């Protein structure tokens, strides 16, 4: 009887833990689906104002007001890589850093291998561009790619479901963000200019941040990584 009682107690605790984690994941996904949209570009300008920088519309550091930046910056590179990831399920390892991360409301994956498997998994829903994507530079090493991707989900019919997202992409800077006195170590020269982080905001809604959301998304990412490797054949789309 004591053994049976202990087993029952452990099983009950495990069940409650799984239910709690499921509830956290549901909240995170729900934020992505139903959360209020927040423009990443407006968010960047507001942050600049709080830092005491010039008004975003007149400052020389304003990427929005400088059309030239679309050709002189890494915007074309960022747009190409994002479309490659989402529409082909391919991750160019020469274009991402050794510590690249991808996060959306459902999962957080880290490292080139995990990121690659995450985008391979999405190919099961036959993603296709519903509209042409656009890219905007919103910081020294930050860009936002606005996408409209159609997925063929179960019960969605032949027309599928179109998801509009803001994909915020951070590149590896020459010097760490926040380094003002020159004492911070510089990143690897081999990674400078490569993609460091990709954050997808469904419908433009910000991700729920902090504990326990980050932890649960990380767990979901690890499970997704293992499942994709085990179930989905490695056949990148042409």
PDB file of C-alpha atoms in Angstrom:
ATOM      1  CA  UNK A   1       0.000   0.000   0.000  1.00  0.00           C
ATOM      2  CA  UNK A   2       2.737   2.566   0.816  1.00  0.00           C
ATOM      3  CA  UNK A   3       4.326   1.873  -2.579  1.00  0.00           C
ATOM      4  CA  UNK A   4       1.005   2.263  -4.359  1.00  0.00           C
ATOM      5  CA  UNK A   5       0.325   5.491  -2.480  1.00  0.00           C
ATOM      6  CA  UNK A   6       3.763   6.885  -3.393  1.00  0.00           C
ATOM      7  CA  UNK A   7       3.260   5.968  -7.029  1.00  0.00           C
ATOM      8  CA  UNK A   8      -0.151   7.625  -7.035  1.00  0.00           C
ATOM      9  CA  UNK A   9       1.280  10.770  -5.430  1.00  0.00           C
ATOM     10  CA  UNK A  10       4.105  11.005  -7.959  1.00  0.00           C
ATOM     11  CA  UNK A  11       1.722  10.400 -10.862  1.00  0.00           C
ATOM     12  CA  UNK A  12      -0.617  13.086  -9.546  1.00  0.00           C
ATOM     13  CA  UNK A  13       2.211  15.593  -9.163  1.00  0.00           C
ATOM     14  CA  UNK A  14       3.448  14.824 -12.669  1.00  0.00           C
ATOM     15  CA  UNK A  15      -0.034  15.240 -14.101  1.00  0.00           C
ATOM     16  CA  UNK A  16      -0.468  18.607 -12.378  1.00  0.00           C
ATOM     17  CA  UNK A  17       2.931  19.722 -13.637  1.00  0.00           C
ATOM     18  CA  UNK A  18       2.091  18.771 -17.214  1.00  0.00           C
ATOM     19  CA  UNK A  19      -1.271  20.516 -16.976  1.00  0.00           C
ATOM     20  CA  UNK A  20       0.440  23.646 -15.660  1.00  0.00           C
ATOM     21  CA  UNK A  21       3.037  23.615 -18.415  1.00  0.00           C
ATOM     22  CA  UNK A  22       0.293  23.084 -20.971  1.00  0.00           C
ATOM     23  CA  UNK A  23      -1.605  26.070 -19.607  1.00  0.00           C
ATOM     24  CA  UNK A  24       1.506  28.263 -19.865  1.00  0.00           C
ATOM     25  CA  UNK A  25       2.081  27.146 -23.460  1.00  0.00           C
ATOM     26  CA  UNK A  26      -1.574  27.826 -24.262  1.00  0.00           C
ATOM     27  CA  UNK A  27      -1.260  31.357 -22.864  1.00  0.00           C
ATOM     28  CA  UNK A  28       1.854  31.970 -24.936  1.00  0.00           C
ATOM     29  CA  UNK A  29       0.231  30.724 -28.129  1.00  0.00           C
ATOM     30  CA  UNK A  30      -2.971  32.585 -27.286  1.00  0.00           C
ATOM     31  CA  UNK A  31      -1.004  35.821 -27.020  1.00  0.00           C
ATOM     32  CA  UNK A  32       0.346  35.207 -30.505  1.00  0.00           C
ATOM     33  CA  UNK A  33      -3.101  34.536 -31.941  1.00  0.00           C
ATOM     34  CA  UNK A  34      -5.203  37.073 -30.063  1.00  0.00           C
ATOM     35  CA  UNK A  35      -2.708  39.603 -28.676  1.00  0.00           C
ATOM     36  CA  UNK A  36      -2.794  43.248 -29.699  1.00  0.00           C
ATOM     37  CA  UNK A  37      -0.374  44.058 -32.528  1.00  0.00           C
ATOM     38  CA  UNK A  38       2.638  46.205 -31.679  1.00  0.00           C
ATOM     39  CA  UNK A  39       4.685  47.567 -34.564  1.00  0.00           C
ATOM     40  CA  UNK A  40       8.322  46.557 -34.182  1.00  0.00           C
ATOM     41  CA  UNK A  41       9.367  49.729 -36.023  1.00  0.00           C
ATOM     42  CA  UNK A  42       7.309  51.947 -33.709  1.00  0.00           C
ATOM     43  CA  UNK A  43       8.676  50.038 -30.746  1.00  0.00           C
ATOM     44  CA  UNK A  44      12.236  50.732 -31.922  1.00  0.00           C
ATOM     45  CA  UNK A  45      11.522  54.431 -32.368  1.00  0.00           C
ATOM     46  CA  UNK A  46       9.946  54.657 -28.926  1.00  0.00           C
ATOM     47  CA  UNK A  47      13.001  52.973 -27.413  1.00  0.00           C
ATOM     48  CA  UNK A  48      15.235  55.467 -29.233  1.00  0.00           C
ATOM     49  CA  UNK A  49      13.229  58.362 -27.809  1.00  0.00           C
ATOM     50  CA  UNK A  50      13.529  56.944 -24.294  1.00  0.00           C
ATOM     51  CA  UNK A  51      17.286  56.768 -24.760  1.00  0.00           C
ATOM     52  CA  UNK A  52      17.281  60.467 -25.593  1.00  0.00           C
ATOM     53  CA  UNK A  53      18.059  60.083 -29.287  1.00  0.00           C
ATOM     54  CA  UNK A  54      16.765  62.511 -31.888  1.00  0.00           C
ATOM     55  CA  UNK A  55      13.254  62.178 -33.232  1.00  0.00           C
ATOM     56  CA  UNK A  56      13.090  59.077 -35.432  1.00  0.00           C
ATOM     57  CA  UNK A  57      11.700  60.987 -38.409  1.00  0.00           C
ATOM     58  CA  UNK A  58      14.596  63.476 -38.565  1.00  0.00           C
ATOM     59  CA  UNK A  59      17.542  61.692 -36.997  1.00  0.00           C
ATOM     60  CA  UNK A  60      20.386  60.527 -39.273  1.00  0.00           C
ATOM     61  CA  UNK A  61      20.052  57.186 -37.480  1.00  0.00           C
ATOM     62  CA  UNK A  62      16.500  56.792 -38.741  1.00  0.00           C
ATOM     63  CA  UNK A  63      16.396  53.832 -41.101  1.00  0.00           C
ATOM     64  CA  UNK A  64      12.719  54.391 -41.872  1.00  0.00           C
ATOM     65  CA  UNK A  65      13.352  57.837 -43.281  1.00  0.00           C
ATOM     66  CA  UNK A  66      16.435  56.792 -45.246  1.00  0.00           C
ATOM     67  CA  UNK A  67      15.394  54.967 -48.415  1.00  0.00           C
ATOM     68  CA  UNK A  68      19.037  54.471 -49.340  1.00  0.00           C
ATOM     69  CA  UNK A  69      19.460  52.052 -46.467  1.00  0.00           C
ATOM     70  CA  UNK A  70      17.438  49.470 -48.374  1.00  0.00           C
ATOM     71  CA  UNK A  71      20.342  49.102 -50.778  1.00  0.00           C
ATOM     72  CA  UNK A  72      23.321  50.028 -48.616  1.00  0.00           C
ATOM     73  CA  UNK A  73      22.414  47.855 -45.602  1.00  0.00           C
ATOM     74  CA  UNK A  74      21.908  44.141 -45.050  1.00  0.00           C
ATOM     75  CA  UNK A  75      18.162  44.407 -45.765  1.00  0.00           C
ATOM     76  CA  UNK A  76      18.290  42.350 -49.007  1.00  0.00           C
ATOM     77  CA  UNK A  77      20.345  39.676 -47.239  1.00  0.00           C
ATOM     78  CA  UNK A  78      17.897  39.498 -44.339  1.00  0.00           C
ATOM     79  CA  UNK A  79      14.858  39.300 -46.616  1.00  0.00           C
ATOM     80  CA  UNK A  80      16.427  36.535 -48.696  1.00  0.00           C
ATOM     81  CA  UNK A  81      17.293  34.433 -45.655  1.00  0.00           C
ATOM     82  CA  UNK A  82      13.865  34.829 -44.038  1.00  0.00           C
ATOM     83  CA  UNK A  83      12.081  33.795 -47.235  1.00  0.00           C
ATOM     84  CA  UNK A  84      14.467  30.859 -47.603  1.00  0.00           C
ATOM     85  CA  UNK A  85      13.688  29.699 -44.074  1.00  0.00           C
ATOM     86  CA  UNK A  86       9.919  30.062 -44.198  1.00  0.00           C
ATOM     87  CA  UNK A  87       9.149  29.040 -47.756  1.00  0.00           C
ATOM     88  CA  UNK A  88      11.803  26.395 -48.374  1.00  0.00           C
ATOM     89  CA  UNK A  89      12.534  25.138 -44.888  1.00  0.00           C
ATOM     90  CA  UNK A  90      16.238  25.701 -45.496  1.00  0.00           C
ATOM     91  CA  UNK A  91      18.723  27.403 -43.200  1.00  0.00           C
ATOM     92  CA  UNK A  92      21.978  28.578 -44.748  1.00  0.00           C
ATOM     93  CA  UNK A  93      24.539  27.762 -42.074  1.00  0.00           C
ATOM     94  CA  UNK A  94      26.928  30.286 -43.584  1.00  0.00           C
ATOM     95  CA  UNK A  95      24.353  33.042 -42.984  1.00  0.00           C
ATOM     96  CA  UNK A  96      23.612  32.351 -39.302  1.00  0.00           C
ATOM     97  CA  UNK A  97      25.803  32.598 -36.230  1.00  0.00           C
ATOM     98  CA  UNK A  98      26.979  29.591 -34.266  1.00  0.00           C
ATOM     99  CA  UNK A  99      24.548  30.557 -31.470  1.00  0.00           C
ATOM    100  CA  UNK A 100      21.568  31.575 -33.621  1.00  0.00           C
ATOM    101  CA  UNK A 101      18.136  31.335 -31.980  1.00  0.00           C
ATOM    102  CA  UNK A 102      14.578  31.296 -33.308  1.00  0.00           C
ATOM    103  CA  UNK A 103      11.550  32.038 -31.145  1.00  0.00           C
ATOM    104  CA  UNK A 104       7.840  32.331 -31.804  1.00  0.00           C
ATOM    105  CA  UNK A 105       4.833  32.055 -29.463  1.00  0.00           C
ATOM    106  CA  UNK A 106       5.052  28.250 -29.524  1.00  0.00           C
ATOM    107  CA  UNK A 107       8.730  27.389 -29.206  1.00  0.00           C
ATOM    108  CA  UNK A 108      12.310  28.533 -28.698  1.00  0.00           C
ATOM    109  CA  UNK A 109      15.122  26.728 -30.489  1.00  0.00           C
ATOM    110  CA  UNK A 110      18.836  27.442 -30.250  1.00  0.00           C
ATOM    111  CA  UNK A 111      21.759  26.607 -32.499  1.00  0.00           C
ATOM    112  CA  UNK A 112      21.857  26.057 -36.275  1.00  0.00           C
ATOM    113  CA  UNK A 113      20.697  22.432 -36.072  1.00  0.00           C
ATOM    114  CA  UNK A 114      17.621  23.161 -33.945  1.00  0.00           C
ATOM    115  CA  UNK A 115      16.683  26.186 -36.048  1.00  0.00           C
ATOM    116  CA  UNK A 116      16.996  24.144 -39.210  1.00  0.00           C
ATOM    117  CA  UNK A 117      14.722  21.413 -37.860  1.00  0.00           C
ATOM    118  CA  UNK A 118      12.144  23.975 -36.739  1.00  0.00           C
ATOM    119  CA  UNK A 119      11.758  25.328 -40.250  1.00  0.00           C
ATOM    120  CA  UNK A 120      11.791  21.836 -41.744  1.00  0.00           C
ATOM    121  CA  UNK A 121       8.854  20.959 -39.496  1.00  0.00           C
ATOM    122  CA  UNK A 122       6.831  23.880 -40.863  1.00  0.00           C
ATOM    123  CA  UNK A 123       7.118  22.437 -44.378  1.00  0.00           C
ATOM    124  CA  UNK A 124       4.556  19.796 -43.392  1.00  0.00           C
ATOM    125  CA  UNK A 125       1.960  22.578 -43.816  1.00  0.00           C
ATOM    126  CA  UNK A 126       3.100  23.602 -47.336  1.00  0.00           C
ATOM    127  CA  UNK A 127       3.873  27.272 -46.647  1.00  0.00           C
ATOM    128  CA  UNK A 128       3.506  29.680 -49.554  1.00  0.00           C
ATOM    129  CA  UNK A 129       3.724  33.460 -49.813  1.00  0.00           C
ATOM    130  CA  UNK A 130       0.253  35.009 -49.829  1.00  0.00           C
ATOM    131  CA  UNK A 131       1.784  38.444 -50.427  1.00  0.00           C
ATOM    132  CA  UNK A 132       5.251  39.753 -51.153  1.00  0.00           C
ATOM    133  CA  UNK A 133       7.312  40.244 -48.013  1.00  0.00           C
ATOM    134  CA  UNK A 134       8.824  43.620 -47.130  1.00  0.00           C
ATOM    135  CA  UNK A 135      11.831  44.492 -44.986  1.00  0.00           C
ATOM    136  CA  UNK A 136      12.661  47.567 -42.928  1.00  0.00           C
ATOM    137  CA  UNK A 137      15.783  48.424 -41.015  1.00  0.00           C
ATOM    138  CA  UNK A 138      14.868  49.511 -37.492  1.00  0.00           C
ATOM    139  CA  UNK A 139      18.274  49.676 -35.822  1.00  0.00           C
ATOM    140  CA  UNK A 140      21.991  49.358 -36.395  1.00  0.00           C
ATOM    141  CA  UNK A 141      21.771  45.582 -36.626  1.00  0.00           C
ATOM    142  CA  UNK A 142      18.011  44.967 -36.421  1.00  0.00           C
ATOM    143  CA  UNK A 143      15.452  44.468 -39.161  1.00  0.00           C
ATOM    144  CA  UNK A 144      11.781  43.591 -39.381  1.00  0.00           C
ATOM    145  CA  UNK A 145      10.419  41.482 -42.219  1.00  0.00           C
ATOM    146  CA  UNK A 146       6.666  41.652 -42.691  1.00  0.00           C
ATOM    147  CA  UNK A 147       5.306  38.409 -44.082  1.00  0.00           C
ATOM    148  CA  UNK A 148       1.959  36.950 -45.096  1.00  0.00           C
ATOM    149  CA  UNK A 149       2.307  33.176 -45.338  1.00  0.00           C
ATOM    150  CA  UNK A 150      -0.429  30.729 -46.280  1.00  0.00           C
ATOM    151  CA  UNK A 151      -0.413  27.327 -44.591  1.00  0.00           C
ATOM    152  CA  UNK A 152      -2.501  24.273 -45.408  1.00  0.00           C
ATOM    153  CA  UNK A 153      -3.679  23.185 -41.972  1.00  0.00           C
ATOM    154  CA  UNK A 154      -5.973  20.269 -41.168  1.00  0.00           C
ATOM    155  CA  UNK A 155      -9.609  21.237 -41.849  1.00  0.00           C
ATOM    156  CA  UNK A 156      -8.541  24.583 -43.336  1.00  0.00           C
ATOM    157  CA  UNK A 157      -9.653  23.640 -46.848  1.00  0.00           C
ATOM    158  CA  UNK A 158      -7.720  24.223 -50.075  1.00  0.00           C
ATOM    159  CA  UNK A 159      -7.495  27.972 -49.407  1.00  0.00           C
ATOM    160  CA  UNK A 160      -5.518  27.325 -46.217  1.00  0.00           C
ATOM    161  CA  UNK A 161      -4.881  29.842 -43.438  1.00  0.00           C
ATOM    162  CA  UNK A 162      -2.884  33.032 -43.933  1.00  0.00           C
ATOM    163  CA  UNK A 163      -0.692  34.143 -41.037  1.00  0.00           C
ATOM    164  CA  UNK A 164       0.619  37.700 -41.058  1.00  0.00           C
ATOM    165  CA  UNK A 165       3.746  38.148 -39.012  1.00  0.00           C
ATOM    166  CA  UNK A 166       6.454  40.598 -38.136  1.00  0.00           C
ATOM    167  CA  UNK A 167       9.738  38.715 -38.140  1.00  0.00           C
ATOM    168  CA  UNK A 168      12.342  40.625 -36.134  1.00  0.00           C
ATOM    169  CA  UNK A 169      15.882  39.730 -37.146  1.00  0.00           C
ATOM    170  CA  UNK A 170      19.004  40.687 -35.190  1.00  0.00           C
ATOM    171  CA  UNK A 171      22.441  40.447 -36.764  1.00  0.00           C
ATOM    172  CA  UNK A 172      25.673  39.896 -34.859  1.00  0.00           C
ATOM    173  CA  UNK A 173      27.143  43.383 -34.290  1.00  0.00           C
ATOM    174  CA  UNK A 174      30.790  44.275 -34.436  1.00  0.00           C
ATOM    175  CA  UNK A 175      30.592  45.093 -30.732  1.00  0.00           C
ATOM    176  CA  UNK A 176      28.159  43.860 -28.113  1.00  0.00           C
ATOM    177  CA  UNK A 177      25.050  45.937 -27.595  1.00  0.00           C
ATOM    178  CA  UNK A 178      25.484  48.194 -24.587  1.00  0.00           C
ATOM    179  CA  UNK A 179      29.266  48.400 -24.895  1.00  0.00           C
ATOM    180  CA  UNK A 180      29.974  52.078 -24.345  1.00  0.00           C
ATOM    181  CA  UNK A 181      33.456  52.004 -22.850  1.00  0.00           C
ATOM    182  CA  UNK A 182      35.140  49.547 -25.192  1.00  0.00           C
ATOM    183  CA  UNK A 183      35.700  46.940 -22.477  1.00  0.00           C
ATOM    184  CA  UNK A 184      33.200  44.339 -23.696  1.00  0.00           C
ATOM    185  CA  UNK A 185      34.620  41.480 -25.706  1.00  0.00           C
ATOM    186  CA  UNK A 186      33.887  41.587 -29.387  1.00  0.00           C
ATOM    187  CA  UNK A 187      32.035  38.653 -30.972  1.00  0.00           C
ATOM    188  CA  UNK A 188      33.797  36.180 -33.199  1.00  0.00           C
ATOM    189  CA  UNK A 189      34.878  37.822 -36.440  1.00  0.00           C
ATOM    190  CA  UNK A 190      33.434  34.849 -38.299  1.00  0.00           C
ATOM    191  CA  UNK A 191      29.949  35.621 -36.935  1.00  0.00           C
ATOM    192  CA  UNK A 192      29.837  39.397 -37.452  1.00  0.00           C
ATOM    193  CA  UNK A 193      27.022  40.357 -39.799  1.00  0.00           C
ATOM    194  CA  UNK A 194      25.358  36.958 -39.585  1.00  0.00           C
ATOM    195  CA  UNK A 195      21.881  36.309 -38.204  1.00  0.00           C
ATOM    196  CA  UNK A 196      21.940  36.025 -34.408  1.00  0.00           C
ATOM    197  CA  UNK A 197      18.236  35.834 -33.613  1.00  0.00           C
ATOM    198  CA  UNK A 198      14.913  35.499 -35.405  1.00  0.00           C
ATOM    199  CA  UNK A 199      11.732  36.323 -33.499  1.00  0.00           C
ATOM    200  CA  UNK A 200       8.370  35.781 -35.164  1.00  0.00           C
ATOM    201  CA  UNK A 201       5.472  37.824 -33.845  1.00  0.00           C
ATOM    202  CA  UNK A 202       2.205  36.393 -35.113  1.00  0.00           C
ATOM    203  CA  UNK A 203      -0.114  39.206 -36.163  1.00  0.00           C
ATOM    204  CA  UNK A 204       2.490  41.635 -34.810  1.00  0.00           C
ATOM    205  CA  UNK A 205       1.769  40.663 -31.191  1.00  0.00           C
ATOM    206  CA  UNK A 206       4.735  40.689 -28.821  1.00  0.00           C
ATOM    207  CA  UNK A 207       5.763  37.442 -27.175  1.00  0.00           C
ATOM    208  CA  UNK A 208       5.029  36.898 -23.509  1.00  0.00           C
ATOM    209  CA  UNK A 209       8.438  37.172 -21.866  1.00  0.00           C
ATOM    210  CA  UNK A 210      10.088  35.986 -18.690  1.00  0.00           C
ATOM    211  CA  UNK A 211       9.509  32.966 -16.481  1.00  0.00           C
ATOM    212  CA  UNK A 212       7.738  30.605 -17.030  1.00  0.00           C
ATOM    213  CA  UNK A 213       7.025  31.436 -20.682  1.00  0.00           C
ATOM    214  CA  UNK A 214      10.644  31.356 -21.866  1.00  0.00           C
ATOM    215  CA  UNK A 215      11.252  28.067 -20.069  1.00  0.00           C
ATOM    216  CA  UNK A 216       8.166  26.375 -21.493  1.00  0.00           C
ATOM    217  CA  UNK A 217       8.876  27.584 -25.032  1.00  0.00           C
ATOM    218  CA  UNK A 218      12.416  26.234 -24.689  1.00  0.00           C
ATOM    219  CA  UNK A 219      11.048  22.864 -23.623  1.00  0.00           C
ATOM    220  CA  UNK A 220       8.625  22.849 -26.540  1.00  0.00           C
ATOM    221  CA  UNK A 221      11.510  23.645 -28.861  1.00  0.00           C
ATOM    222  CA  UNK A 222      13.548  20.694 -27.646  1.00  0.00           C
ATOM    223  CA  UNK A 223      10.578  18.334 -28.027  1.00  0.00           C
ATOM    224  CA  UNK A 224       9.877  19.677 -31.516  1.00  0.00           C
ATOM    225  CA  UNK A 225      13.524  19.245 -32.481  1.00  0.00           C
ATOM    226  CA  UNK A 226      13.599  15.608 -31.409  1.00  0.00           C
ATOM    227  CA  UNK A 227      10.240  14.830 -33.022  1.00  0.00           C
ATOM    228  CA  UNK A 228      11.141  16.453 -36.347  1.00  0.00           C
ATOM    229  CA  UNK A 229      14.400  14.521 -36.608  1.00  0.00           C
ATOM    230  CA  UNK A 230      12.586  11.272 -35.842  1.00  0.00           C
ATOM    231  CA  UNK A 231       9.481  11.701 -37.984  1.00  0.00           C
ATOM    232  CA  UNK A 232      10.078  14.047 -40.921  1.00  0.00           C
ATOM    233  CA  UNK A 233      12.363  12.973 -43.748  1.00  0.00           C
ATOM    234  CA  UNK A 234      15.088  15.449 -44.664  1.00  0.00           C
ATOM    235  CA  UNK A 235      13.805  16.667 -48.023  1.00  0.00           C
ATOM    236  CA  UNK A 236      14.190  20.448 -48.394  1.00  0.00           C
ATOM    237  CA  UNK A 237      11.782  22.057 -50.808  1.00  0.00           C
ATOM    238  CA  UNK A 238      13.312  23.242 -54.101  1.00  0.00           C
TER     239      UNK A 238
END
